[in-house]
Coordinates of C-alpha atoms in Angstrom, one line a residue:
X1 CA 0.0 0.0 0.0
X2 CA 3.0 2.6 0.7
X3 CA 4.5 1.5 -2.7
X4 CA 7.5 -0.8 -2.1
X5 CA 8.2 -4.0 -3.5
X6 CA 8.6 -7.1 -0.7
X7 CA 10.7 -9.7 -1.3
X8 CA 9.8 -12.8 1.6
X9 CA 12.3 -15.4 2.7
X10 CA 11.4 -18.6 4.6
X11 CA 12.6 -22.3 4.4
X12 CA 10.6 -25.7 4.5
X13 CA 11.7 -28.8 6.3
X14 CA 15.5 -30.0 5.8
X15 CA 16.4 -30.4 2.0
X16 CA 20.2 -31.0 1.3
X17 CA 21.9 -28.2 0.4
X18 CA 22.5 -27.2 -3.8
X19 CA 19.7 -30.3 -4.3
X20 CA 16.1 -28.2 -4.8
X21 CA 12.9 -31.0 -4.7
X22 CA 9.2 -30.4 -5.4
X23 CA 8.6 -32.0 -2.3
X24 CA 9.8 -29.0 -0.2
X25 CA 9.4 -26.1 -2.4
X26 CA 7.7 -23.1 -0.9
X27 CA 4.8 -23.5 -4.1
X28 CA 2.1 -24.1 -2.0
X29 CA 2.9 -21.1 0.6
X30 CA 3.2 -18.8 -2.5
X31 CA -0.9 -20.2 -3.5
X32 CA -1.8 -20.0 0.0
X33 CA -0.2 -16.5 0.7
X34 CA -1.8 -15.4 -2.7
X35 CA -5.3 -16.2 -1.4
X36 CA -4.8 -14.2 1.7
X37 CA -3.2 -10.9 0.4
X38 CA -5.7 -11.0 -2.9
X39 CA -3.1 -10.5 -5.1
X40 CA -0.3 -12.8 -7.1
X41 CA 2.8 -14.0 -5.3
X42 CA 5.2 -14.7 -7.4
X43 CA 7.9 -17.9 -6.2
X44 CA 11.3 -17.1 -7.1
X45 CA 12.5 -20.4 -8.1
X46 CA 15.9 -18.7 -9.9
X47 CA 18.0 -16.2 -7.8
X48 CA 16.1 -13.2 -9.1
X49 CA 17.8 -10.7 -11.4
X50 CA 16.0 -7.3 -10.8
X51 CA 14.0 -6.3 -8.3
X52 CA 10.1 -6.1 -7.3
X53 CA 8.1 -3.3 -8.7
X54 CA 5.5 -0.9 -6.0
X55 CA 3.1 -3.1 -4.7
X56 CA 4.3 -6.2 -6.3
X57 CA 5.4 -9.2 -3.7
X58 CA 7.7 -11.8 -4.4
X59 CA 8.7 -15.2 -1.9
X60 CA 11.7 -16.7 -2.4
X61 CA 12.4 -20.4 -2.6
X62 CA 12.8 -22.1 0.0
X63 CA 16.4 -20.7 1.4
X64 CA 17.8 -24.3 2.5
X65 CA 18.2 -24.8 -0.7
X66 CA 20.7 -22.7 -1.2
X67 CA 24.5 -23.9 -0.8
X68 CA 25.6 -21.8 1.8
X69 CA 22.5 -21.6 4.0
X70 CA 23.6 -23.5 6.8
X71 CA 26.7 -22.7 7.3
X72 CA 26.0 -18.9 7.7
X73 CA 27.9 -17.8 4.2
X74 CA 28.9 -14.8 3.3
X75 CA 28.9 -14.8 0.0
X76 CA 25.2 -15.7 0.3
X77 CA 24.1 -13.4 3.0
X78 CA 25.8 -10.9 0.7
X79 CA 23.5 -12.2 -2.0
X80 CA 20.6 -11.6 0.4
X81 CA 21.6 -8.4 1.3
X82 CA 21.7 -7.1 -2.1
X83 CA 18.4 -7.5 -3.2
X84 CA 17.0 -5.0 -0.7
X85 CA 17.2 -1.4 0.7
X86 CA 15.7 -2.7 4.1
X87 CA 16.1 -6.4 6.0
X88 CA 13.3 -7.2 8.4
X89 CA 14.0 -10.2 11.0
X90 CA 10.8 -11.6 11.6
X91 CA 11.4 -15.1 12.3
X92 CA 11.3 -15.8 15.6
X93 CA 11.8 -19.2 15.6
X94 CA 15.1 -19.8 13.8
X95 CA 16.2 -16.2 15.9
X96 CA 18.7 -18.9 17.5
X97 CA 20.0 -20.3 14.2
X98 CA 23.2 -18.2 12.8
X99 CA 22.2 -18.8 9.0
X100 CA 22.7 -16.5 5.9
X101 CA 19.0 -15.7 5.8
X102 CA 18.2 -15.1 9.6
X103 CA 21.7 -13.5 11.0
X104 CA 24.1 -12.9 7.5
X105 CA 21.7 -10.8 5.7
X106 CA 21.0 -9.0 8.8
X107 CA 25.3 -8.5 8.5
X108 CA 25.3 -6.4 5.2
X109 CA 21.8 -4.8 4.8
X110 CA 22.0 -1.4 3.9
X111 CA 19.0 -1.0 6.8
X112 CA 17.9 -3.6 9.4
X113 CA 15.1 -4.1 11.9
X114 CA 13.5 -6.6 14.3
X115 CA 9.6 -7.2 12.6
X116 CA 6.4 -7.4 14.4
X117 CA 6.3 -10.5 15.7
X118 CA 10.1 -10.8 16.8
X119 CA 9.7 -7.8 19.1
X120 CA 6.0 -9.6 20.8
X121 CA 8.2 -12.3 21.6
X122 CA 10.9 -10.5 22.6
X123 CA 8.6 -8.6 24.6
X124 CA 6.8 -12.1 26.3
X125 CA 9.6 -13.1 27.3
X126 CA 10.9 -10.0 29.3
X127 CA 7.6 -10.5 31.1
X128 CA 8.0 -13.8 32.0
X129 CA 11.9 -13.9 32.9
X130 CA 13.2 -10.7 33.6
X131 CA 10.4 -9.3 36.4
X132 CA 7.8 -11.6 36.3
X133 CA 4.6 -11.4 38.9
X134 CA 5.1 -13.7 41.7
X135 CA 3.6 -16.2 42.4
X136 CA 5.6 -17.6 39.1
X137 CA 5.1 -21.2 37.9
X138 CA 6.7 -23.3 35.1
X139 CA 5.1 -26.3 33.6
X140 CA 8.2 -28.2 32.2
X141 CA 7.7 -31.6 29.9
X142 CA 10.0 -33.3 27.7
X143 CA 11.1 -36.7 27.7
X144 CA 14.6 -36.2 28.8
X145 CA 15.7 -33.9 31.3
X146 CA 19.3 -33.8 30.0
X147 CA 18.0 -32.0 27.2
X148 CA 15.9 -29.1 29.2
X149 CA 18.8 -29.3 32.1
X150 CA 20.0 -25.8 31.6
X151 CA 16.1 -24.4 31.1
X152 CA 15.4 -25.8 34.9
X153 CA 18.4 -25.0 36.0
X154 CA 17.5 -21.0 35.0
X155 CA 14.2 -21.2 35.8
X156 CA 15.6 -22.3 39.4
X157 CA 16.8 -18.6 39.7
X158 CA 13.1 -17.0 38.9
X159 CA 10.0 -19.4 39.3
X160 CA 8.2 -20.0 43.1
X161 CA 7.6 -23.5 41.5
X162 CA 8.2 -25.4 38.5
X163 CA 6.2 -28.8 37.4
X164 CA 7.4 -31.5 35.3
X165 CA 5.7 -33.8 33.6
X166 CA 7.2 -36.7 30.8
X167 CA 9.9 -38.4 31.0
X168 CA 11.5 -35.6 32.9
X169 CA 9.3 -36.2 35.7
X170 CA 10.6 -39.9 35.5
X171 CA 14.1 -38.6 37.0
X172 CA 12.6 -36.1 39.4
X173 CA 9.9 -39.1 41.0
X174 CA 13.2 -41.5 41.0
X175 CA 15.4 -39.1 42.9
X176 CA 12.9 -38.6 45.6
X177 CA 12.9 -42.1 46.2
X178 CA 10.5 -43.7 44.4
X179 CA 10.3 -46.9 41.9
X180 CA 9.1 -45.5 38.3
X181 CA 9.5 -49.6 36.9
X182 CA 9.9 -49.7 33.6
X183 CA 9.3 -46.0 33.2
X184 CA 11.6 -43.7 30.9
X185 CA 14.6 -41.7 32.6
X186 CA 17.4 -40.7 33.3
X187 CA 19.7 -42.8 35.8
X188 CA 22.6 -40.6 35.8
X189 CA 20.6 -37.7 36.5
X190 CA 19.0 -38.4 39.6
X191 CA 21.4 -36.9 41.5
X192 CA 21.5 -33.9 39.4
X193 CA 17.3 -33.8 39.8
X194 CA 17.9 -33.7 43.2
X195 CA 19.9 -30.8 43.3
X196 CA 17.6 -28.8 41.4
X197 CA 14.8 -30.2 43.9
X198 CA 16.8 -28.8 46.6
X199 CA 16.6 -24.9 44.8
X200 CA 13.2 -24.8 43.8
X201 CA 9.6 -26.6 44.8
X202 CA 9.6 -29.4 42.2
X203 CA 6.1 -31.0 43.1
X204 CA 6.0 -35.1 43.1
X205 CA 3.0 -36.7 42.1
X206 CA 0.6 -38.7 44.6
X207 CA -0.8 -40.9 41.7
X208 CA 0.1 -41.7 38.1
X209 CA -1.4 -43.5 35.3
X210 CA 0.5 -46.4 34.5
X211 CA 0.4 -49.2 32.0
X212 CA 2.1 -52.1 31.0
X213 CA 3.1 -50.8 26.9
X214 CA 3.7 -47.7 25.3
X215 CA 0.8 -47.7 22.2
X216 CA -2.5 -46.3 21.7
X217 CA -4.0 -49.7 22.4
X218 CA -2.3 -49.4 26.2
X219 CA -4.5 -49.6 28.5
X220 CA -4.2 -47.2 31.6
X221 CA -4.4 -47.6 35.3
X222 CA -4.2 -45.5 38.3
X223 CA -1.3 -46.4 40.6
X224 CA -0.5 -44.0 44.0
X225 CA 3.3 -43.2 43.4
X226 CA 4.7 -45.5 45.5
X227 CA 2.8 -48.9 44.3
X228 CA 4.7 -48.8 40.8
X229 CA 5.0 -52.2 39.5
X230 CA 8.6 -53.1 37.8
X231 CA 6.7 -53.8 34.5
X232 CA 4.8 -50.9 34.4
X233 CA 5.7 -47.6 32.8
X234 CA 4.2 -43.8 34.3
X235 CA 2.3 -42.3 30.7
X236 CA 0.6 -39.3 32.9
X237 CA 0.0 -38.1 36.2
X238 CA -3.5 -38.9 37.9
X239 CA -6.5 -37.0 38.3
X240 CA -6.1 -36.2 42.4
X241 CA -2.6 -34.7 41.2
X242 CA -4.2 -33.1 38.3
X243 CA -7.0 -31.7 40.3
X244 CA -4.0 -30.3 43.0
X245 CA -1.5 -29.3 40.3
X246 CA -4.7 -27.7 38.9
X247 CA -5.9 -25.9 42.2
X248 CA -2.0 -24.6 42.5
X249 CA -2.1 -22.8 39.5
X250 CA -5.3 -20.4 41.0
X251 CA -3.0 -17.8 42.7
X252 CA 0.6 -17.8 39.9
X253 CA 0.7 -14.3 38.6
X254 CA 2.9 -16.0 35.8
X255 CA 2.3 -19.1 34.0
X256 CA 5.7 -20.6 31.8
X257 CA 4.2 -24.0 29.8
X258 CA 6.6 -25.6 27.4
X259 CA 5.8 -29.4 27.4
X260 CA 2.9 -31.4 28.0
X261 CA 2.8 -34.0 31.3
X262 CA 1.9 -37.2 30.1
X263 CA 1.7 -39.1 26.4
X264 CA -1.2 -36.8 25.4
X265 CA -1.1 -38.3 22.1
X266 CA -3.0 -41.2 23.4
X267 CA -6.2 -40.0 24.6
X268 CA -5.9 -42.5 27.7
X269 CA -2.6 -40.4 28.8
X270 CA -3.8 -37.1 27.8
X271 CA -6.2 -35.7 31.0
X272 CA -3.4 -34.6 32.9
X273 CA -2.3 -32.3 30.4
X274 CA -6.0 -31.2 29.6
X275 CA -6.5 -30.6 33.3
X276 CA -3.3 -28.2 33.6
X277 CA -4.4 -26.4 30.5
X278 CA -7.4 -25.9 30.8
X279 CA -6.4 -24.7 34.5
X280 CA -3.4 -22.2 32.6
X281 CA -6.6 -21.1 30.3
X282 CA -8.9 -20.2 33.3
X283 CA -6.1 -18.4 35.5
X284 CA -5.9 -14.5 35.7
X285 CA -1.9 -15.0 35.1
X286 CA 0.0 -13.9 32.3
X287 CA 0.7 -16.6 30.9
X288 CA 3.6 -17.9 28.3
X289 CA 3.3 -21.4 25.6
X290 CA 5.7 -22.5 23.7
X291 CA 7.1 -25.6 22.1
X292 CA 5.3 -28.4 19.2
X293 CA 4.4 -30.4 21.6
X294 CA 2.8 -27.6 23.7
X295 CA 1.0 -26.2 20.7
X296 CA -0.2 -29.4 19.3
X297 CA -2.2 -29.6 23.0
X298 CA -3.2 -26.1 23.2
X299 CA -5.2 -26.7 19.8
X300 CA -6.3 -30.2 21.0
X301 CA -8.1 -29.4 23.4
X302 CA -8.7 -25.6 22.5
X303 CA -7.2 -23.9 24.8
X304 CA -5.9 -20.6 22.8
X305 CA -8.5 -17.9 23.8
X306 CA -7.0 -18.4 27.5
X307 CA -3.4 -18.4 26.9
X308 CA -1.8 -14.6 27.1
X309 CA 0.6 -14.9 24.5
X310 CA 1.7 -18.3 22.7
X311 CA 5.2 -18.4 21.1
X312 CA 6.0 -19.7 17.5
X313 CA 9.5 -21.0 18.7
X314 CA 10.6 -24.2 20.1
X315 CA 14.5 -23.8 20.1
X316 CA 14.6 -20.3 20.6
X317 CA 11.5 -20.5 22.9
X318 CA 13.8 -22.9 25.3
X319 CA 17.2 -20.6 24.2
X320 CA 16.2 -17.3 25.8
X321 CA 14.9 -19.7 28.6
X322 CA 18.3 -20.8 28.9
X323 CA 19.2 -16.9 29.2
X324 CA 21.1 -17.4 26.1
X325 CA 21.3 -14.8 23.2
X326 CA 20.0 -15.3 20.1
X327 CA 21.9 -14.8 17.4
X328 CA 19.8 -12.9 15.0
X329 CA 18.5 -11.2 17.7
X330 CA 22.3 -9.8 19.1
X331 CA 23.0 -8.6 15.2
X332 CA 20.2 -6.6 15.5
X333 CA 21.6 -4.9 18.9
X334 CA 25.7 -5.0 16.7
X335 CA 23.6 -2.7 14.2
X336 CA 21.4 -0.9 16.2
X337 CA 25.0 -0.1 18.0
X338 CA 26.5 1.2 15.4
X339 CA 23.5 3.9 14.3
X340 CA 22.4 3.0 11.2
X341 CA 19.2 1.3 11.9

């Protein structure tokens, strides 16, 4: 509408590099993005040779493709660079990956900025971590806790409580003394569990749904914590810790959910992490999603109305957790620096 010409850049799944296939080109984005603005969107399949006229909007293939991507070239970010007067940094969820379309570009644009949605997240996040309202509660899943060790090891330093739920929960039950039987987790990091335990409230369950198989033919029973058979593997929590879990949420000030508590794939396994939803949905908290797995249950069980703000990242979402930098994000600051924004 203000007459320039937009160039959009985006990738699709994980192609090899130099080895462009129909089955991840951007086509379908460019017909679906068509439909929305009303207008044609034209897919640059060859690396375009002029430029976009007023009003005229152009997406790129699918930038994995490119030889060079990855591995954060300069040659190619130079390449980006040099198709436009300003670079906008938009995608929040590869703001943690240093790659020739997300932090290069952002290197040798004649102008740079953070876009719309980068600076909500940004700005979520700061809420959440920086000063957030206490009481403030994180709702932690995951399968492994090895791989969200640093993320409760920072949220030790700012949350009143945090709940886990998956396999990380395995660890956390085992190191306060409990058998989880045949149960997913982490041996070795019992001990490291109960460290964390010791820094920060890290709720045990008082039952868990159990069965004897992990498939969506298992069929699920309700065991108190300490009546785990060796055969038997913990799939959820139960519904009087749900209910609790639930009920403890009523007073937080700020909610953190990245990972649901059970196998909610399997509908047998799936009412804890309805219950705590649905409890995130109904509390007066700001409150923070993030994560596929997280998202996936939030449109399950429709739970987005409720949810203050609900992030598009996984990586990054668990990265500025970590109270690491992002990447993309920190060029933007080197620029913004060095006054020409």
């Amino acid at each position: 509408a203000a007459g320039a010409g937009v160039i959009l850049m985006s990738h699709l799944g994980r192609p090899v590099e130099g080895e462009p296939s129909e089955e991840f080109s951007l086509s379908p984005v460019a017909d679906a993005l068509s439909a929305l603005l009303g207008l044609p969107v034209s897919l640059q399949s060859d690396w375009p040779a002029d430029a976009p006229q007023a009003g005229e909007v152009w997406l790129l293939e699918n930038v994995r493709f490119n030889v060079g991507e990855k591995s954060n070239s300069d040659e190619l970010a130079k390449r980006y660079a040099g198709l436009c007067d300003v670079f906008i940094m938009d995608a929040f969820g590869t703001a943690h990956r240093a790659q020739a379309s997300t932090h290069g570009v952002a290197r040798y644009a004649p102008k740079v900025c953070a876009g719309l949605l980068l600076d909500a997240e940004l700005q979520a996040f700061q809420q959440v971590l920086a000063q957030p309202a206490c009481p403030m509660v994180a709702i932690i899943g995951g399968a492994k806790v090895s791989t969200k060790l640093e993320v409760l090891g920072s949220l030790a330093t700012v949350a009143d409580r945090i709940i886990v739920g998956g396999g990380i929960a395995n660890t956390f039950i085992a190191a306060a003394g409990y058998s989880v039987g045949a149960s997913l987790y982490e041996a070795e990091l019992v001990e490291t569990a109960r460290q964390i335990a010791e820094r920060v409230d890290i709720p045990i369950p008082v039952d868990v749904m159990v069965a004897q198989k992990f498939a969506a033919d298992a069929v699920g029973v309700v065991k108190t914590i300490d009546d785990v058979a060796d055969d038997e593997m913990i799939l959820d929590i139960g519904p009087v810790t749900a209910r609790a879990w639930a009920e403890s949420l009523i007073d937080a000030q700020t909610i953190m959910w990245n990972g649901p508590v059970g196998v909610f794939e399997f509908p047998q396994f799936g009412q804890g992490t309805k219950v705590l939803g649905e409890a995130i949905a109904a509390s007066s908290a700001y409150s923070i999603a993030g994560g596929g797995d997280t998202l996936a249950a939030v449109e399950q069980y429709g739970l987005d109305k409720g949810i203050s703000y609900i992030s598009t990242g996984g990586g990054a979402f668990l990265e500025l957790v970590e109270g690491k930098t992002l990447p993309a994000v920190a060029v933007l600051g080197e620029r913004s620096a060095n006054a020409d924004l």
